[in-house]
Coordinates of C-alpha atoms in Angstrom, one line a residue:
X592 CA 112.7 -55.3 -22.4
X593 CA 109.9 -53.3 -21.2
X594 CA 109.0 -52.5 -17.7
X595 CA 107.7 -55.2 -15.6
X596 CA 103.9 -55.6 -15.5
X597 CA 102.3 -54.2 -12.5
X598 CA 101.4 -56.5 -9.7
X599 CA 97.8 -57.7 -9.6
X600 CA 95.8 -56.3 -6.9
X601 CA 94.6 -58.7 -4.3
X602 CA 90.9 -59.8 -4.8
X603 CA 88.5 -57.6 -3.0
X604 CA 91.0 -54.8 -2.3
X605 CA 89.0 -51.6 -2.5
X606 CA 92.1 -49.5 -2.9
X607 CA 93.5 -51.3 -6.0
X608 CA 94.2 -49.3 -9.1
X609 CA 92.5 -50.3 -12.4
X610 CA 94.4 -52.4 -14.9
X611 CA 96.0 -50.6 -17.7
X612 CA 93.8 -50.0 -20.7
X613 CA 90.5 -50.9 -18.9
X614 CA 88.0 -49.0 -16.9
X615 CA 87.5 -49.9 -13.4
X616 CA 84.5 -52.2 -12.8
X617 CA 81.7 -51.0 -10.5
X618 CA 81.9 -52.3 -7.0
X619 CA 78.3 -53.0 -6.3
X620 CA 74.9 -53.7 -7.9
X621 CA 73.7 -50.1 -7.7
X622 CA 76.9 -48.9 -9.3
X623 CA 76.4 -51.4 -12.1
X624 CA 73.0 -49.9 -13.1
X625 CA 72.9 -46.9 -15.4
X626 CA 69.5 -46.2 -17.0
X627 CA 71.1 -43.9 -19.6
X628 CA 73.8 -46.3 -20.8
X629 CA 73.7 -49.3 -23.1
X630 CA 73.3 -52.8 -21.5
X631 CA 76.5 -54.5 -20.5
X632 CA 77.9 -57.0 -23.0
X633 CA 80.6 -59.0 -21.4
X634 CA 82.9 -56.3 -20.1
X635 CA 81.5 -53.4 -18.1
X636 CA 80.9 -50.2 -20.0
X637 CA 82.3 -46.9 -18.6
X638 CA 79.6 -44.6 -17.4
X639 CA 79.1 -41.3 -19.4
X640 CA 80.9 -38.3 -18.2
X641 CA 79.1 -36.2 -15.6
X642 CA 79.2 -33.1 -17.8
X643 CA 77.0 -34.8 -20.5
X644 CA 74.5 -36.4 -18.1
X645 CA 72.9 -33.1 -16.9
X646 CA 71.8 -31.7 -20.3
X647 CA 70.4 -35.0 -21.3
X648 CA 68.3 -35.3 -18.1
X649 CA 67.1 -31.6 -18.4
X650 CA 66.1 -32.1 -22.1
X651 CA 64.3 -35.3 -21.2
X652 CA 62.4 -33.7 -18.3
X653 CA 61.5 -30.7 -20.5
X654 CA 60.2 -33.0 -23.2
X655 CA 58.2 -34.9 -20.7
X656 CA 56.7 -31.8 -19.2
X657 CA 55.9 -30.4 -22.7
X658 CA 54.2 -33.7 -23.7
X659 CA 52.3 -33.8 -20.4
X660 CA 51.1 -30.2 -20.8
X661 CA 50.0 -30.6 -24.4
X662 CA 48.3 -33.9 -23.5
X663 CA 46.6 -32.4 -20.5
X664 CA 45.4 -29.4 -22.5
X665 CA 44.0 -31.5 -25.2
X666 CA 42.3 -33.8 -22.7
X667 CA 40.7 -30.8 -20.9
X668 CA 39.5 -29.4 -24.2
X669 CA 38.0 -32.7 -25.3
X670 CA 36.4 -33.2 -21.9
X671 CA 34.8 -29.7 -21.9
X672 CA 33.8 -29.3 -25.6
X673 CA 33.6 -32.8 -26.8
X674 CA 36.0 -32.4 -29.7
X675 CA 37.8 -29.9 -31.9
X676 CA 34.8 -28.6 -33.8
X677 CA 32.6 -25.5 -32.8
X678 CA 29.6 -26.4 -30.6
X679 CA 26.2 -25.7 -32.1
X680 CA 23.2 -26.1 -29.7
X681 CA 19.8 -27.2 -31.1
X682 CA 17.1 -24.6 -31.1
X683 CA 13.5 -24.6 -32.2
X684 CA 12.7 -22.8 -35.4
X685 CA 11.0 -19.4 -35.6
X686 CA 7.3 -19.2 -34.8
X687 CA 5.6 -18.2 -38.0
X688 CA 2.1 -18.5 -36.7
X689 CA 0.1 -15.7 -34.9
X690 CA -1.8 -15.9 -31.6
X691 CA -5.5 -16.6 -31.2
X692 CA -7.4 -13.3 -30.6
X693 CA -8.8 -14.6 -27.2
X694 CA -5.4 -15.6 -25.9
X695 CA -3.5 -13.3 -23.5
X696 CA -1.0 -12.5 -26.2
X697 CA -3.8 -11.8 -28.7
X698 CA -5.7 -9.6 -26.2
X699 CA -2.6 -7.7 -25.4
X700 CA -1.7 -7.1 -29.0
X701 CA -5.2 -5.6 -29.6
X702 CA -5.4 -3.5 -26.4
X703 CA -1.9 -2.1 -25.9
X704 CA -2.1 0.5 -28.6
X705 CA -5.0 2.2 -26.7
X706 CA -3.3 2.2 -23.3
X707 CA -1.2 5.1 -22.1
X708 CA 1.2 5.7 -19.1
X709 CA 0.5 8.9 -17.3
X710 CA 3.2 10.9 -15.5
X711 CA 2.0 13.7 -13.2
X712 CA 4.1 16.4 -11.6
X713 CA 2.7 18.7 -9.0
X714 CA 4.1 21.4 -6.8
X715 CA 4.5 19.0 -3.8
X716 CA 4.3 15.5 -5.3
X717 CA 4.6 13.4 -8.4
X718 CA 3.4 10.0 -9.5
X719 CA 2.7 7.5 -12.3
X720 CA -0.6 6.0 -13.4
X721 CA -2.3 4.5 -16.4
X722 CA -5.2 5.5 -18.7
X723 CA -6.8 4.4 -21.9
X724 CA -8.0 6.2 -25.0
X725 CA -11.8 6.8 -25.2
X726 CA -12.2 8.5 -28.6
X727 CA -10.4 10.1 -31.6
X728 CA -10.6 13.5 -30.0
X729 CA -7.9 12.5 -27.5
X730 CA -10.0 12.0 -24.4
X731 CA -8.3 9.6 -22.0
X732 CA -10.0 8.0 -18.9
X733 CA -8.0 7.4 -15.7
X734 CA -8.4 7.6 -11.9
X735 CA -8.9 10.9 -10.1
X736 CA -6.1 10.0 -7.6
X737 CA -3.7 9.7 -10.6
X738 CA -4.1 13.3 -11.8
X739 CA -4.9 14.8 -8.4
X740 CA -1.3 16.1 -7.8
X741 CA -1.6 18.2 -10.9
X742 CA -5.0 19.7 -9.9
X743 CA -3.4 23.0 -8.9
X744 CA -1.2 23.9 -11.8
X745 CA 0.9 20.8 -12.3
X746 CA 1.9 19.0 -15.5
X747 CA 0.6 15.9 -17.0
X748 CA 2.5 13.9 -19.6
X749 CA 1.0 11.0 -21.5
X750 CA 3.2 8.3 -23.2
X751 CA 1.6 5.9 -25.7
X752 CA 2.6 2.3 -26.0
X753 CA 4.7 3.1 -29.1
X754 CA 6.8 5.6 -27.2
X755 CA 5.1 8.9 -28.4
X756 CA 4.7 11.4 -25.6
X757 CA 2.3 14.4 -25.4
X758 CA 1.2 16.9 -22.8
X759 CA -2.4 16.5 -21.5
X760 CA -4.8 18.8 -19.6
X761 CA -7.6 17.8 -17.2
X762 CA -11.1 18.0 -18.7
X763 CA -13.0 16.9 -15.6
X764 CA -12.5 14.9 -12.4
X765 CA -14.7 13.5 -9.6
X766 CA -13.3 12.2 -6.3
X767 CA -16.6 10.4 -5.3
X768 CA -16.2 8.0 -8.2
X769 CA -12.4 8.3 -8.4
X770 CA -12.5 9.1 -12.1
X771 CA -11.0 11.8 -14.3
X772 CA -10.7 12.6 -18.0
X773 CA -7.7 14.2 -19.5
X774 CA -7.2 15.2 -23.1
X775 CA -4.2 15.3 -25.5
X776 CA -4.1 17.4 -28.7
X777 CA -2.3 17.1 -31.9
X778 CA -1.8 13.3 -31.7
X779 CA -2.6 11.3 -34.7
X780 CA -3.3 7.6 -35.0
X781 CA -5.3 7.3 -31.8
X782 CA -6.6 3.8 -31.0
X783 CA -9.7 4.0 -28.8
X784 CA -10.5 0.9 -26.8
X785 CA -14.0 -0.5 -27.2
X786 CA -16.2 -0.5 -24.0
X787 CA -17.8 -3.7 -22.9
X788 CA -20.7 -4.4 -20.6
X789 CA -19.7 -4.9 -16.9
X790 CA -23.2 -6.1 -16.0
X791 CA -22.8 -9.1 -18.3
X792 CA -19.5 -10.2 -16.7
X793 CA -19.6 -13.4 -14.7
X794 CA -17.5 -14.7 -11.8
X795 CA -14.7 -16.8 -13.3
X796 CA -14.5 -15.0 -16.6
X797 CA -10.9 -14.5 -17.7
X798 CA -9.6 -10.9 -17.8
X799 CA -6.4 -9.1 -18.6
X800 CA -5.1 -6.0 -16.8
X801 CA -2.8 -3.5 -18.5
X802 CA -0.8 -0.7 -16.9
X803 CA 2.5 0.6 -15.6
X804 CA 3.1 -0.9 -12.2
X805 CA 6.0 0.9 -10.5
X806 CA 6.4 2.8 -13.8
X807 CA 7.0 -0.4 -15.8
X808 CA 5.0 0.6 -18.8
X809 CA 2.9 -1.8 -21.0
X810 CA 2.8 -4.5 -18.3
X811 CA 0.2 -7.2 -19.0
X812 CA -1.2 -9.5 -16.3
X813 CA -4.0 -12.0 -16.4
X814 CA -6.5 -13.6 -14.1
X815 CA -10.2 -14.0 -13.6
X816 CA -13.2 -12.1 -12.2
X817 CA -13.1 -13.2 -8.6
X818 CA -16.4 -11.5 -7.5
X819 CA -18.9 -8.8 -8.4
X820 CA -20.5 -6.0 -6.5
X821 CA -17.9 -5.7 -3.9
X822 CA -18.7 -2.5 -1.9
X823 CA -15.4 -0.8 -1.4
X824 CA -14.3 2.7 -0.3
X825 CA -10.9 4.2 -1.0
X826 CA -9.2 7.5 -0.4
X827 CA -10.2 9.8 2.5
X828 CA -6.8 11.4 3.0
X829 CA -8.2 14.9 3.1
X830 CA -10.1 14.2 6.3
X831 CA -13.4 15.8 5.3
X832 CA -14.6 12.9 3.2
X833 CA -14.6 14.8 -0.1
X834 CA -12.1 12.5 -1.7
X835 CA -13.6 9.2 -0.5
X836 CA -14.7 7.1 -3.5
X837 CA -17.5 4.6 -3.2
X838 CA -17.4 1.8 -5.7
X839 CA -19.6 -1.3 -6.3
X840 CA -16.4 -3.0 -7.7
X841 CA -15.4 -5.9 -9.8
X842 CA -12.9 -8.0 -7.9
X843 CA -10.0 -9.7 -9.8
X844 CA -7.0 -11.8 -9.0
X845 CA -5.1 -10.4 -12.0
X846 CA -1.9 -8.8 -10.4
X847 CA -2.4 -5.1 -9.9
X848 CA 0.2 -2.8 -8.3
X849 CA 0.7 0.9 -7.8
X850 CA 0.9 2.4 -11.2
X851 CA -1.8 0.2 -12.6
X852 CA -4.4 2.7 -11.3
X853 CA -6.6 4.0 -14.1
X854 CA -5.7 1.2 -16.5
X855 CA -8.2 -1.0 -18.3
X856 CA -9.4 -4.4 -17.2
X857 CA -10.4 -6.1 -20.4
X858 CA -12.3 -9.2 -21.4
X859 CA -11.3 -11.9 -23.9
X860 CA -12.4 -9.6 -26.8
X861 CA -10.2 -6.8 -25.6
X862 CA -13.2 -4.7 -24.5
X863 CA -12.9 -2.6 -21.3
X864 CA -15.1 -3.9 -18.5
X865 CA -13.5 -2.1 -15.6
X866 CA -10.9 0.6 -14.5
X867 CA -8.3 -0.8 -12.1
X868 CA -8.4 1.4 -9.1
X869 CA -7.6 -0.2 -5.7
X870 CA -5.9 -3.1 -4.1
X871 CA -5.9 -4.7 -0.7
X872 CA -2.2 -5.0 0.1
X873 CA -0.5 -7.2 2.6
X874 CA 1.0 -4.2 4.4
X875 CA -2.1 -1.9 4.2
X876 CA -3.5 -2.9 7.6
X877 CA -6.6 -4.4 6.2
X878 CA -7.5 -1.2 4.3
X879 CA -7.7 -0.5 0.6
X880 CA -5.0 1.3 -1.3
X881 CA -5.8 3.6 -4.2
X882 CA -2.3 3.8 -5.7
X883 CA -0.6 3.3 -2.3
X884 CA 2.8 1.5 -2.0
X885 CA 1.6 -2.0 -1.4
X886 CA 2.2 -5.2 -3.4
X887 CA -0.4 -7.3 -5.1
X888 CA -1.8 -10.3 -3.1
X889 CA -4.4 -11.1 -5.7
X890 CA -7.1 -8.8 -4.4
X891 CA -7.6 -6.1 -6.9
X892 CA -10.7 -3.9 -7.5
X893 CA -12.0 -2.2 -10.7
X894 CA -14.7 0.4 -11.2
X895 CA -17.3 -1.3 -13.5
X896 CA -17.3 0.3 -17.0
X897 CA -21.0 0.8 -17.0
X898 CA -20.7 3.2 -14.1
X899 CA -17.5 4.8 -15.5
X900 CA -18.9 5.3 -18.9
X901 CA -21.7 7.5 -17.5
X902 CA -19.3 9.5 -15.4
X903 CA -16.8 9.9 -18.3
X904 CA -19.6 11.2 -20.6
X905 CA -20.6 13.8 -18.0
X906 CA -17.0 14.9 -17.4
X907 CA -16.4 15.3 -21.1
X908 CA -19.7 17.2 -21.8
X909 CA -20.0 19.3 -18.7
X910 CA -16.7 19.0 -16.7
X911 CA -18.8 17.7 -13.7
X912 CA -20.3 14.4 -12.7
X913 CA -23.7 13.9 -11.0
X914 CA -24.2 11.7 -8.0
X915 CA -27.5 9.9 -7.3
X916 CA -28.8 10.7 -3.8
X917 CA -31.7 9.6 -1.5
X918 CA -31.7 12.8 0.6
X919 CA -30.8 11.6 4.1
X920 CA -27.9 12.0 6.5
X921 CA -26.7 8.6 7.7
X922 CA -25.1 7.8 11.1
X923 CA -21.8 6.4 9.8
X924 CA -20.9 5.3 13.4
X925 CA -23.9 3.0 13.7
X926 CA -22.6 -0.4 14.9
X927 CA -25.8 -2.4 14.1
X928 CA -26.7 -4.2 10.9
X929 CA -27.9 -1.9 8.2
X930 CA -27.7 1.9 7.5
X931 CA -29.4 4.1 10.0
X932 CA -30.8 7.5 9.2
X933 CA -29.7 10.1 11.7
X934 CA -32.1 11.0 14.4
X935 CA -31.0 14.6 15.0
X936 CA -30.1 17.6 12.8
X937 CA -26.4 18.1 12.2
X938 CA -24.7 21.2 11.0
X939 CA -28.1 22.8 10.4
X940 CA -29.2 20.0 8.2
X941 CA -32.2 17.8 9.0
X942 CA -31.6 14.0 8.8
X943 CA -34.3 13.7 6.1
X944 CA -34.1 16.5 3.5
X945 CA -37.6 18.2 3.2
X946 CA -39.0 17.5 -0.2
X947 CA -36.2 15.1 -1.1
X948 CA -36.5 11.5 -2.5
X949 CA -36.5 9.9 1.0
X950 CA -39.1 12.3 2.4
X951 CA -41.3 11.6 -0.6
X952 CA -40.9 7.9 -0.1
X953 CA -42.0 8.1 3.6
X954 CA -38.5 7.5 5.2
X955 CA -38.2 9.0 8.6
X956 CA -35.3 9.9 11.0
X957 CA -34.1 6.8 12.9
X958 CA -35.2 4.3 10.2
X959 CA -32.7 1.5 9.5
X960 CA -32.3 0.6 5.8
X961 CA -31.4 -3.1 5.5
X962 CA -31.9 -3.9 1.8
X963 CA -31.6 -2.3 -1.7
X964 CA -33.4 -4.1 -4.5
X965 CA -33.3 -7.2 -2.4
X966 CA -29.6 -7.1 -1.7
X967 CA -28.6 -6.7 2.0
X968 CA -26.7 -3.7 3.1
X969 CA -24.8 -3.9 6.4
X970 CA -23.5 -0.3 6.9
X971 CA -23.9 3.2 5.8
X972 CA -20.9 2.9 3.4
X973 CA -22.5 -0.1 1.7
X974 CA -25.7 1.9 1.2
X975 CA -23.8 4.7 -0.4
X976 CA -22.0 2.3 -2.7
X977 CA -25.3 0.7 -3.8
X978 CA -26.9 4.1 -4.5
X979 CA -23.8 5.3 -6.4
X980 CA -24.0 2.3 -8.7
X981 CA -27.2 3.8 -10.2
X982 CA -28.1 6.8 -12.2
X983 CA -30.1 9.8 -10.9
X984 CA -33.8 9.1 -11.7
X985 CA -33.5 5.3 -11.2
X986 CA -36.1 3.8 -8.9
X987 CA -35.0 1.6 -5.9
X988 CA -36.9 -0.8 -3.7
X989 CA -35.8 -0.2 -0.1
X990 CA -36.4 -2.4 2.9
X991 CA -36.2 -0.7 6.3
X992 CA -36.8 -1.3 10.0
X993 CA -38.9 1.1 12.1
X994 CA -40.0 0.4 15.6
X995 CA -39.2 -3.3 15.3
X996 CA -41.3 -3.7 12.1
X997 CA -40.2 -4.2 8.6
X998 CA -41.4 -1.8 5.8
X999 CA -40.8 -1.6 2.1
X1000 CA -40.7 1.6 0.1
X1001 CA -40.0 2.7 -3.4
X1002 CA -37.7 5.7 -4.0
X1003 CA -36.7 7.7 -7.1
X1004 CA -33.1 8.8 -6.8
X1005 CA -32.3 12.5 -6.8
X1006 CA -29.2 14.2 -8.2
X1007 CA -26.3 16.2 -6.9
X1008 CA -23.3 17.5 -8.8
X1009 CA -19.7 18.0 -8.0
X1010 CA -17.1 20.0 -9.8

């Protein structure tokens, strides 16, 4: 006979041993749940051994993380790029057509080959300006204040729009008109710009300015003629008045900045109608800048080409320019309306030059000139500007005040030259 069967444990005894050949049943509901085991079928199933449960959990977690990472990456790619194909953005086709000749692009294309950037280096200063080709002999017109630093042995370098660079020499210059001509030699393929007629320009006409503002070569800006016959003066840094320029200017709102000086102002047919020379800048204290360091506020001034053409021809042919004169000394400090002829001799000069144009016309010391050819003049500077806009030998109709009475005289302009 075998050994007696073990005694049955009392119900509910937590310390009872399991029956032979059977695993002990779990004691509570939480012990009965095992998410990694098969569901119970009748008899309870023994839980897996602890040494196998760890690797299974780790593998499952790794698989879940891997799946999550792949899924997240795919989702992010789809969200950002919209799919698995390469993105190709739509774009307009190439523009096969040209530009109308009177468009800004057409004007620039026609004029740029004749515009140059001028670099000047003197003994004490250097600067950048603009000029344009006048003829096939290599003459280039620019402002006098552009080349002034090289007047005493400096160097002038000219760069064409295509990048070609050449040395230049001064042919002639005139501070009173703020114009100068330089010449390059040994340069082929020169493209002179045609000259227009500044007298035919009307307020509101579209214009294009070309230059090198702040040394940014081949810069093109556009605007309109804002006004005509603006009496302006610029310069005067020498103190003796020899470098003051008097211009009956064209006013434009085409943006002009330092470096544009000497560049062309052209019409819709790419013809030069003016030479960009001065601006009124926001930081200039109300004065005009001839190449000073001020920004454009839409008040630019150009020397009319009809005046510049005459001066350029004289500078090329003789190295000097003539100035029309009336033969009087003006009281520039006069605060009244008009330009008053001096009453007393100054520096040994009589206020009305004997035998000069004014003396021949009957003008006397103390007369106040109020109109030139029917146009009012309000100061001595305005009178000089009006006179300078003419040629020597031209006849002017002057209105003047003498002793409270108005008089009219006709005067033939004389000539003086500077070198």
